[in-house]
XYZ file of N, CA and C in Angstrom:
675
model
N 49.025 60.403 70.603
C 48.747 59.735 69.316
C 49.780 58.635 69.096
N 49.270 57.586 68.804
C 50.096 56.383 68.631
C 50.298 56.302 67.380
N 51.989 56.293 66.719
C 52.836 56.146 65.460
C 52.697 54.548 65.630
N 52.546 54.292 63.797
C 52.783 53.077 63.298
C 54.256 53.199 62.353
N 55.367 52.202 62.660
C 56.413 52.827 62.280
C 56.782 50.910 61.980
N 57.612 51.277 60.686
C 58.013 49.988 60.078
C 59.641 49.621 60.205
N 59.771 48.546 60.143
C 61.666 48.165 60.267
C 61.859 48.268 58.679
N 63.322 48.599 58.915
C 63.772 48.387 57.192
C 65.212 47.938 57.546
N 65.369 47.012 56.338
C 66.469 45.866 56.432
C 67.874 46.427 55.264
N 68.068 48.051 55.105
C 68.738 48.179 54.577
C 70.557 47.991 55.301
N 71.274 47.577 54.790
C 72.584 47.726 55.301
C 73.092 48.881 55.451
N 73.797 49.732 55.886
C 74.167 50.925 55.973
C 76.090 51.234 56.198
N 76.747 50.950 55.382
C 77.952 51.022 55.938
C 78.462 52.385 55.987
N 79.179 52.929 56.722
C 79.779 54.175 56.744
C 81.137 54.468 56.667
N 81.562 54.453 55.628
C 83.246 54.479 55.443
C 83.751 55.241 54.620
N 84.278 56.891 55.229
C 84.628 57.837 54.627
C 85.473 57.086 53.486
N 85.908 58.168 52.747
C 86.895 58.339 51.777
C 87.603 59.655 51.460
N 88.625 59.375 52.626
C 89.516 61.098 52.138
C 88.748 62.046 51.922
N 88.365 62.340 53.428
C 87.129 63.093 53.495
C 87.806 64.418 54.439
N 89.030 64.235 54.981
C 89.541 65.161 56.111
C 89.920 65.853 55.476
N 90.580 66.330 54.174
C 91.278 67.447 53.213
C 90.156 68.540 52.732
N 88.898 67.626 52.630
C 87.841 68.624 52.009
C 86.863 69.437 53.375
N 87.284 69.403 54.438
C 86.352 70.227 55.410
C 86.666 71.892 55.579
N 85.807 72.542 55.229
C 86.019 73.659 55.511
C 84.856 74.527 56.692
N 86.066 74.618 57.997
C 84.994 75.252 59.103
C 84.758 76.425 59.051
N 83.334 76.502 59.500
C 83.081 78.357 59.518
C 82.959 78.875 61.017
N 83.367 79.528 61.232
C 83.276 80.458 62.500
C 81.861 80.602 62.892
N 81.897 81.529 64.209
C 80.292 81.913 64.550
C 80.037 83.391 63.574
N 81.324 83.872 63.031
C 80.665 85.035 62.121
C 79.889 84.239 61.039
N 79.689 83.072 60.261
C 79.332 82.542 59.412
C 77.999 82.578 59.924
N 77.220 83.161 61.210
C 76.008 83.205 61.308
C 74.948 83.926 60.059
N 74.076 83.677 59.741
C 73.102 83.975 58.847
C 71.593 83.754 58.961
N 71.231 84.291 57.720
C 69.214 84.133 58.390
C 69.139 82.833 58.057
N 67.849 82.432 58.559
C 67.176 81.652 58.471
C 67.635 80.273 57.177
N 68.773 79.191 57.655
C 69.021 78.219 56.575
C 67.537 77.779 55.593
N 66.869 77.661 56.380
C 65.742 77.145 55.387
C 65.334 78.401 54.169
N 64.965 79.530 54.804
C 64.527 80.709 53.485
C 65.079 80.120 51.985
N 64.350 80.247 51.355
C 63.773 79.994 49.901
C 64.055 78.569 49.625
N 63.249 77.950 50.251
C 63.145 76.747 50.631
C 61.558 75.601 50.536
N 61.294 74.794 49.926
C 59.842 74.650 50.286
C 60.031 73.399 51.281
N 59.017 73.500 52.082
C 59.016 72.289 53.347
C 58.139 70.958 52.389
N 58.563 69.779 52.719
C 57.860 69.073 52.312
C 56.985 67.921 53.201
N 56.064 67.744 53.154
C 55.093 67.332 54.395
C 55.454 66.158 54.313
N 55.633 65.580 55.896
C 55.854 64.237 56.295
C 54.743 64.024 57.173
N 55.071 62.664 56.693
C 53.716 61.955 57.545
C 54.188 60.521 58.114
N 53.965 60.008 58.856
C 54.689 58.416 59.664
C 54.942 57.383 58.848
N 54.037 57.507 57.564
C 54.846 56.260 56.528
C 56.503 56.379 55.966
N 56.879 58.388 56.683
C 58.359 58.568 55.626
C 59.133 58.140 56.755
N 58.679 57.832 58.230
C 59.731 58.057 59.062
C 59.636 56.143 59.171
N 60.773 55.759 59.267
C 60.898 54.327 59.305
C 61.828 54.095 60.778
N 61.542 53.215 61.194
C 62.331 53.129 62.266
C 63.316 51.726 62.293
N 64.751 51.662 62.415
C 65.527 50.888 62.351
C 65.983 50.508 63.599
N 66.254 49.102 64.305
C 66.470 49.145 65.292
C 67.230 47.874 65.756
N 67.533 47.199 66.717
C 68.298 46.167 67.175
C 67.251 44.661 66.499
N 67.445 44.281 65.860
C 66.685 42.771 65.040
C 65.555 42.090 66.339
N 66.753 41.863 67.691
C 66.353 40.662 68.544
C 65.333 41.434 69.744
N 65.146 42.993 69.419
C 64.442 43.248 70.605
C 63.187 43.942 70.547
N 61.809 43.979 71.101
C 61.127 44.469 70.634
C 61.064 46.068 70.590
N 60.700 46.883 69.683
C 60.603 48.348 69.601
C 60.634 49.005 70.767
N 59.816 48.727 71.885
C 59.733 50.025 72.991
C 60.735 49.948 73.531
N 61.676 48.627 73.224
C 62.876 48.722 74.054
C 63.901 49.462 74.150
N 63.875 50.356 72.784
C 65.192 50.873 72.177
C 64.426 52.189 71.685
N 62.718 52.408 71.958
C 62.589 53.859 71.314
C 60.926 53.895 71.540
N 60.894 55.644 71.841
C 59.968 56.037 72.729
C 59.554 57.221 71.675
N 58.148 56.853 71.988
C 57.116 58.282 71.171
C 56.460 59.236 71.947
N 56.692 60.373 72.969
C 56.266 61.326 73.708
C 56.044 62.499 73.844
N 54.865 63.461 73.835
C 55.363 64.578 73.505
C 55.829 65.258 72.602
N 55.850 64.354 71.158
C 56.209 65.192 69.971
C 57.992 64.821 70.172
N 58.291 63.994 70.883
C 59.732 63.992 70.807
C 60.043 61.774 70.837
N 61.169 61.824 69.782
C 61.156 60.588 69.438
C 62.674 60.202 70.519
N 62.563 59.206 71.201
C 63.461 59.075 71.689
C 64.101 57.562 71.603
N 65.512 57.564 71.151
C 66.269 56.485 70.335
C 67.420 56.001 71.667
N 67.920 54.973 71.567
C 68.637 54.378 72.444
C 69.373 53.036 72.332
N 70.928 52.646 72.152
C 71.019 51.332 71.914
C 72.184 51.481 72.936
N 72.332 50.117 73.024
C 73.634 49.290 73.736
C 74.704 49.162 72.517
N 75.884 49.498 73.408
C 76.824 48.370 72.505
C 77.016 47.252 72.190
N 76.609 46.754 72.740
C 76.516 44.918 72.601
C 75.512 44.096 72.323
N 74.205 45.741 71.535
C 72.906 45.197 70.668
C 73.765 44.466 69.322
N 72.603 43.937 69.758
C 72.246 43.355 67.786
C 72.351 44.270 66.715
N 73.018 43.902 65.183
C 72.299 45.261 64.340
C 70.777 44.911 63.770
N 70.975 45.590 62.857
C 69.516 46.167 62.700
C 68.556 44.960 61.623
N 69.406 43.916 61.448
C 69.268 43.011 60.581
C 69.701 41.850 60.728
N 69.490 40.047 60.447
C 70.281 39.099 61.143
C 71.784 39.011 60.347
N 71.627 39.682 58.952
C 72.584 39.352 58.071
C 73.239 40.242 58.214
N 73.647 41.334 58.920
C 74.337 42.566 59.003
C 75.276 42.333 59.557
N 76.606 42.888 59.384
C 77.323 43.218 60.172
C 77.695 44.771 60.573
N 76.804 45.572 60.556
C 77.051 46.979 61.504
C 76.747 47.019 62.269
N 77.227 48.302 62.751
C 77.034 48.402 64.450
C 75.731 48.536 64.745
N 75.546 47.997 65.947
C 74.063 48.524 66.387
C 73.395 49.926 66.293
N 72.286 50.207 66.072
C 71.712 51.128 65.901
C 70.416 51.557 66.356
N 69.666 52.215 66.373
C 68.135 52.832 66.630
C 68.132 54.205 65.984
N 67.784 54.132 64.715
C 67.394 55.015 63.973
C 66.216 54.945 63.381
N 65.889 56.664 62.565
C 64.772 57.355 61.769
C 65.127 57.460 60.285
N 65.134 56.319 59.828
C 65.186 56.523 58.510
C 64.421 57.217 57.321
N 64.315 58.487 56.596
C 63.402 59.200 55.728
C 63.735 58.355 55.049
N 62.447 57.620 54.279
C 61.867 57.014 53.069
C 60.425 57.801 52.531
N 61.087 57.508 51.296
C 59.508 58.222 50.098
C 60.320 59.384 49.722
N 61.624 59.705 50.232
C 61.977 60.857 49.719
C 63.391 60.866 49.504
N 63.419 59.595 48.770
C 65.445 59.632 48.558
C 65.621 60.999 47.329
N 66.686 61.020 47.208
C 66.851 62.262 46.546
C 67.896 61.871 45.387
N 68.794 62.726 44.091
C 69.652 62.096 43.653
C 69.998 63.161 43.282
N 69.258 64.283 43.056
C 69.950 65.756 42.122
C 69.162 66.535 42.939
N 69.435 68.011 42.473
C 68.560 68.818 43.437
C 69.427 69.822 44.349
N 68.223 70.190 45.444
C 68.871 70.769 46.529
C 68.006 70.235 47.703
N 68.642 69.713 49.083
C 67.722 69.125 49.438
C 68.371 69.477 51.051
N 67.498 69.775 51.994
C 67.583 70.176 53.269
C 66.962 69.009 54.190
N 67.341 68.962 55.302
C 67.123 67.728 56.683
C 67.100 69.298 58.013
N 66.228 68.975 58.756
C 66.181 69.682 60.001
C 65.314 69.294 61.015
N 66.212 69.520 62.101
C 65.496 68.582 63.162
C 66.092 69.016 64.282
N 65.292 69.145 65.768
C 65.807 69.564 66.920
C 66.545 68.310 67.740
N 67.910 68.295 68.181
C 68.305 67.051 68.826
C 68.622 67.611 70.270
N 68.605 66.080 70.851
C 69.088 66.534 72.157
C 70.315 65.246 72.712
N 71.208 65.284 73.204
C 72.146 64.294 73.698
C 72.474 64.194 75.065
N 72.097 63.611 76.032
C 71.976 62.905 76.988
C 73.811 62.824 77.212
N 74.517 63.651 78.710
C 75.601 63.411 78.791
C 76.263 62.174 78.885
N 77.253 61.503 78.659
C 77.385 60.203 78.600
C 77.806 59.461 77.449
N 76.796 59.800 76.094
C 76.498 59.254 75.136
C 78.231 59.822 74.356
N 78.772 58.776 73.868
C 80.096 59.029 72.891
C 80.158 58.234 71.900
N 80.023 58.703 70.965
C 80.896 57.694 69.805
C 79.569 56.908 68.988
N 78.594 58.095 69.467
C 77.362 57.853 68.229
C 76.556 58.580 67.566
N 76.752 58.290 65.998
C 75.636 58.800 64.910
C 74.863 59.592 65.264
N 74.651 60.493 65.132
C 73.385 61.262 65.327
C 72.620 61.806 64.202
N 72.915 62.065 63.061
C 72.419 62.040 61.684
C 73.206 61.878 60.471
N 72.621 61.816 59.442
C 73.671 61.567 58.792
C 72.879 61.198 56.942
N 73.570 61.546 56.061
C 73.017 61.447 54.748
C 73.598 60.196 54.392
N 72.781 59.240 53.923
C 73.235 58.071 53.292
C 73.178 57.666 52.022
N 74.419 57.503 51.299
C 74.351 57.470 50.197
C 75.933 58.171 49.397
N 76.170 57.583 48.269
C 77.033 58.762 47.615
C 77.529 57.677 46.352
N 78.393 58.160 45.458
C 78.887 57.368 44.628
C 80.386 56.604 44.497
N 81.005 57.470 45.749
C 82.089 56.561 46.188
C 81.958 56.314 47.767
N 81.997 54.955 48.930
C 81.266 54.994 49.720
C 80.322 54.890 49.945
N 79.722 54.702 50.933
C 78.515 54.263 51.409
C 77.586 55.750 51.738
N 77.931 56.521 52.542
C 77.908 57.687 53.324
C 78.065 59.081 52.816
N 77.433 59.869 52.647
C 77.497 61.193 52.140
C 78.243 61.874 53.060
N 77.887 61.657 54.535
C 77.691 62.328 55.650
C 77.117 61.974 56.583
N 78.247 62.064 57.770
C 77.884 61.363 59.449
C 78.513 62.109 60.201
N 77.529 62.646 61.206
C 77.992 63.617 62.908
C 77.622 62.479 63.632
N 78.708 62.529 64.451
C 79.159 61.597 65.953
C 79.190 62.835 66.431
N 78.262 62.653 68.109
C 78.598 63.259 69.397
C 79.966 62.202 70.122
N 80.793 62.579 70.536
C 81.890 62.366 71.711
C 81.819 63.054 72.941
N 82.389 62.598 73.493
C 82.665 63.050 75.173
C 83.504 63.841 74.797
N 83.122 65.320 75.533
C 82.514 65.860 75.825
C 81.858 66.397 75.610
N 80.823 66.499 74.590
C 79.790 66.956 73.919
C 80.333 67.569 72.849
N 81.093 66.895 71.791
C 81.356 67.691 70.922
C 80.786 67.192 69.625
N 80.529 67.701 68.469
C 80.187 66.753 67.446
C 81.136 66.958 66.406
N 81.359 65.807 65.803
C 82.428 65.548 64.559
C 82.102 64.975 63.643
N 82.395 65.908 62.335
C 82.194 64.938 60.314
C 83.160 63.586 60.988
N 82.144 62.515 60.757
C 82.582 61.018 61.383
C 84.262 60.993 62.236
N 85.084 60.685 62.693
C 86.008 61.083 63.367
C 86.904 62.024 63.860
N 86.576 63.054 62.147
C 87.783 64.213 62.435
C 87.485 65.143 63.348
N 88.046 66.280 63.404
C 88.087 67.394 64.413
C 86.713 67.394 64.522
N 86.818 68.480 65.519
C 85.275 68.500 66.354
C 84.764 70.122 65.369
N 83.109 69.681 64.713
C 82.651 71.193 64.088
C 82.057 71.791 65.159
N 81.135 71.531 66.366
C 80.555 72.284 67.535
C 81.128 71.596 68.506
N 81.086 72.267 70.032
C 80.952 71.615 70.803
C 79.641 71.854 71.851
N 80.140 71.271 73.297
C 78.803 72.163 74.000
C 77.423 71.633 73.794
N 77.292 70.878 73.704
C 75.847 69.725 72.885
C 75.044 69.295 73.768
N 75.810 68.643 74.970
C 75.231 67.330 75.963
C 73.835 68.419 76.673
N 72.991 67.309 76.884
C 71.923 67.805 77.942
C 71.596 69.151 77.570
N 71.235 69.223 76.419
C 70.116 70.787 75.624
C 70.031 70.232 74.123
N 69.140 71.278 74.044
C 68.390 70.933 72.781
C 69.037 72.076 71.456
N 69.200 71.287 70.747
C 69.895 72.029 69.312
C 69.270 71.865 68.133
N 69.401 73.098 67.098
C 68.143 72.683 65.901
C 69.616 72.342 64.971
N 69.030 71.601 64.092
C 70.292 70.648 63.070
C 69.712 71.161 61.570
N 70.984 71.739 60.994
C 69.684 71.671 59.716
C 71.772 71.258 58.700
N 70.829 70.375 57.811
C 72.143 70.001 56.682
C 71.354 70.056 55.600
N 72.248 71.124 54.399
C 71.890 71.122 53.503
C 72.322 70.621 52.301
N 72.353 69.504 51.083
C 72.961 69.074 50.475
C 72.070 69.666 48.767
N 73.755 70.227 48.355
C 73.309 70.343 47.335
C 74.144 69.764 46.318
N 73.385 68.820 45.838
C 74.099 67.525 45.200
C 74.153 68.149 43.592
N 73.595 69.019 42.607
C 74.444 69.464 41.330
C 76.308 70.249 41.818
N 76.124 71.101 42.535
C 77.282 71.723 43.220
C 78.020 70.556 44.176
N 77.368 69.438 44.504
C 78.515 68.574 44.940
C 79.091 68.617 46.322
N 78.066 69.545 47.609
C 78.489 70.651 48.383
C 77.400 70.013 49.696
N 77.692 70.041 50.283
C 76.892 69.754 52.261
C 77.394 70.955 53.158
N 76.025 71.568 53.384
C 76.425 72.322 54.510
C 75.577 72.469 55.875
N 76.196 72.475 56.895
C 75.897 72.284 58.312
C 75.686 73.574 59.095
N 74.120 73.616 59.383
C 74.406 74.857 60.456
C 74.157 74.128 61.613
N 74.576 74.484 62.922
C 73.701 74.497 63.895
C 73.419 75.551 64.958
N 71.781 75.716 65.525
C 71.576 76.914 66.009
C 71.516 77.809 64.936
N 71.099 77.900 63.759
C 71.402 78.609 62.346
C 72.731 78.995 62.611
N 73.809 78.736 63.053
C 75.073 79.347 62.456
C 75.346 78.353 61.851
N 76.350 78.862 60.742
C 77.152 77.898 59.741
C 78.011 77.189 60.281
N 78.519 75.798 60.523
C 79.229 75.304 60.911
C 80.446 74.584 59.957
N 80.035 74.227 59.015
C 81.366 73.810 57.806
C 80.440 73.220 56.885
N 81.543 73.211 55.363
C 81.120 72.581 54.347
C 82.033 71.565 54.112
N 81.431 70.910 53.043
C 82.506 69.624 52.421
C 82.233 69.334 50.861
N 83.266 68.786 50.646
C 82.135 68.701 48.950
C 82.005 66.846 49.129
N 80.879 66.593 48.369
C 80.018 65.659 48.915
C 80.969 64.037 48.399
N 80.606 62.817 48.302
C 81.426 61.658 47.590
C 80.270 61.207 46.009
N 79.753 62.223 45.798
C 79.079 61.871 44.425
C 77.865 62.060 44.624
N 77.049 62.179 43.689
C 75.503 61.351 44.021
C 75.279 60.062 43.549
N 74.168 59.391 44.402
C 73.818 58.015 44.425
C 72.187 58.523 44.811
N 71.751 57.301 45.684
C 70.410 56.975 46.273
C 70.416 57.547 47.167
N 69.969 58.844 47.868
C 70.589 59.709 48.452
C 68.845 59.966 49.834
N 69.309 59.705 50.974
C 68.450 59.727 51.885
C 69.079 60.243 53.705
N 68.477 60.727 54.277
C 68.610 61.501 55.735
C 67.965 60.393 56.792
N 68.782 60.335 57.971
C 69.057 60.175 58.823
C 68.874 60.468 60.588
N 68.447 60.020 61.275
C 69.068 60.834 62.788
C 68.427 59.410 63.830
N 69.060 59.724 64.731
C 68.537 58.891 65.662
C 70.091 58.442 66.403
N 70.675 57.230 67.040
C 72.155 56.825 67.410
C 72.504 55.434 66.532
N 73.789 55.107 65.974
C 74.176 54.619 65.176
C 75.454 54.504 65.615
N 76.332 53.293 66.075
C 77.590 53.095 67.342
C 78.769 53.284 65.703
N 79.681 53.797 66.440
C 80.778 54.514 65.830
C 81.387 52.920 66.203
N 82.263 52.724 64.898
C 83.155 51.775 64.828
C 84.288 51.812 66.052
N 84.527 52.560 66.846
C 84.962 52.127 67.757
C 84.864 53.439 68.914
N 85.699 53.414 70.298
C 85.566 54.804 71.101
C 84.272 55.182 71.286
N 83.565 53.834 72.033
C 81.926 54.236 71.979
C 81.498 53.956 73.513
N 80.830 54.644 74.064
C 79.480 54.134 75.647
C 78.855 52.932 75.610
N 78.934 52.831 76.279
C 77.995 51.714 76.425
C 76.611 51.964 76.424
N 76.023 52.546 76.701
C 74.783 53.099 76.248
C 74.695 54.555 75.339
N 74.198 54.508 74.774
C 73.971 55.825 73.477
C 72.720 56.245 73.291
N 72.308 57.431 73.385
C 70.687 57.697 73.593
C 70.662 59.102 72.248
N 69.761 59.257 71.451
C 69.629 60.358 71.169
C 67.990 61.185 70.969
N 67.846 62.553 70.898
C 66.355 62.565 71.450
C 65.871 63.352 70.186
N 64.760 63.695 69.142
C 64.533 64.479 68.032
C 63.039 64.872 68.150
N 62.811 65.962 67.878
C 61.538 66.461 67.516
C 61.407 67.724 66.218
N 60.367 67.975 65.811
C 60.177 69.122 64.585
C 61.118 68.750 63.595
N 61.177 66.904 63.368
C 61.493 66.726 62.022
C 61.198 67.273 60.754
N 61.541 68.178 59.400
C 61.491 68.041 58.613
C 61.878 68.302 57.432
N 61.921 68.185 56.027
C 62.270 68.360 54.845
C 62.109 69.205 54.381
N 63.001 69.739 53.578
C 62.526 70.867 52.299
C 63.620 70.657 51.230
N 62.789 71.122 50.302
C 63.730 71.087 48.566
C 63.669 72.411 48.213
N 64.557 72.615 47.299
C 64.416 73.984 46.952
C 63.860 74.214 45.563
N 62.896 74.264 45.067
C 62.567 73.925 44.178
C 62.691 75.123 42.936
């Protein structure tokens, strides 16, 4: 089945704010049921998934529809995603139709990372009231993933498939990360704003590959209503 998927010309900057004091990691005892339970899914359909990508190149160049699995890919020395931009290059899945601002609101999605790939985005909540960014995981060499630079919350990533689920609950002020349903850490969030999810590769301001690939399938949403 062939996706019709649109560019969007939003800017996206990502620039923590004294964000390393507030992480709190959880162990693998922090395992638990099912993150989604009491949860409602909310149906997506190809108008929510937007696709962002290098300005100067055409779509198949940088991202592939197969199999139920979306596959994203940029250079370092792409274009960004816009002529007026100055961020890093990117190839992302932007959720639109469903920004959020209060609430409780869940992202889940199976990823996969291609060994190699360092020093890029792999999802991430955009938005907050101080900052740009709610929340951003970078994979690094060696497969580890990190809240945008600091310590590493998993490792063990490259070449397999992992289910991602982040849950933000923006009255409590609070993001939390499982992966594989274990708990992986919380943070308390930089406010609410215009508040929207993420995934695909997005080049880390610096300590990056030259090529960056990331792979997603069984995108989807839920609120808790």
């Amino acid at each position: 089945m062939k996706l019709s998927y649109f560019l969007h010309g939003l800017i996206n900057f990502t620039i923590p704010l004294l964000l390393a004091p507030m992480i709190h990691r959880c162990n693998a005892s922090a395992a638990a049921a099912d993150p989604t339970v009491g949860f409602t899914e909310i149906p997506l359909n190809q108008s929510n998934l937007v696709l962002q990508k290098p300005y100067d190149v055409p779509l198949h160049q940088r991202y592939s529809f197969v199999g139920g699995v979306h596959r994203m890919w940029v250079y370092a020395d792409d274009k960004p995603h816009h002529p007026t931009s100055r961020t890093q290059p990117r190839t992302e899945i932007r959720i639109t139709g469903l920004d959020y601002s209060s609430g409780v609101w869940q992202f889940e999605g199976h990823g996969f990372v291609p060994n190699g790939t360092s020093g890029a985005t792999v999802a991430q909540i955009h938005g907050a009231s101080h900052g740009a960014t709610t929340l951003i995981l970078r994979v690094y060499a060696p497969g580890e993933m990190r809240f945008y630079s600091y310590p590493q919350v998993a490792d063990g990533l490259y070449d397999r498939w992992f289910r991602l689920n982040i849950i933000h609950d923006v009255d409590r002020g609070m993001v939390t990360v499982f992966l594989d349903g274990e708990q992986k850490f919380q943070h308390h969030d930089q406010g609410p704003g215009d508040l929207y999810f993420k995934c695909g590769v997005y080049a880390a301001p610096a300590n990056i590959s030259y090529y960056m690939e990331s792979r997603w399938r069984d995108i989807k949403i839920y609120r808790k209503l």
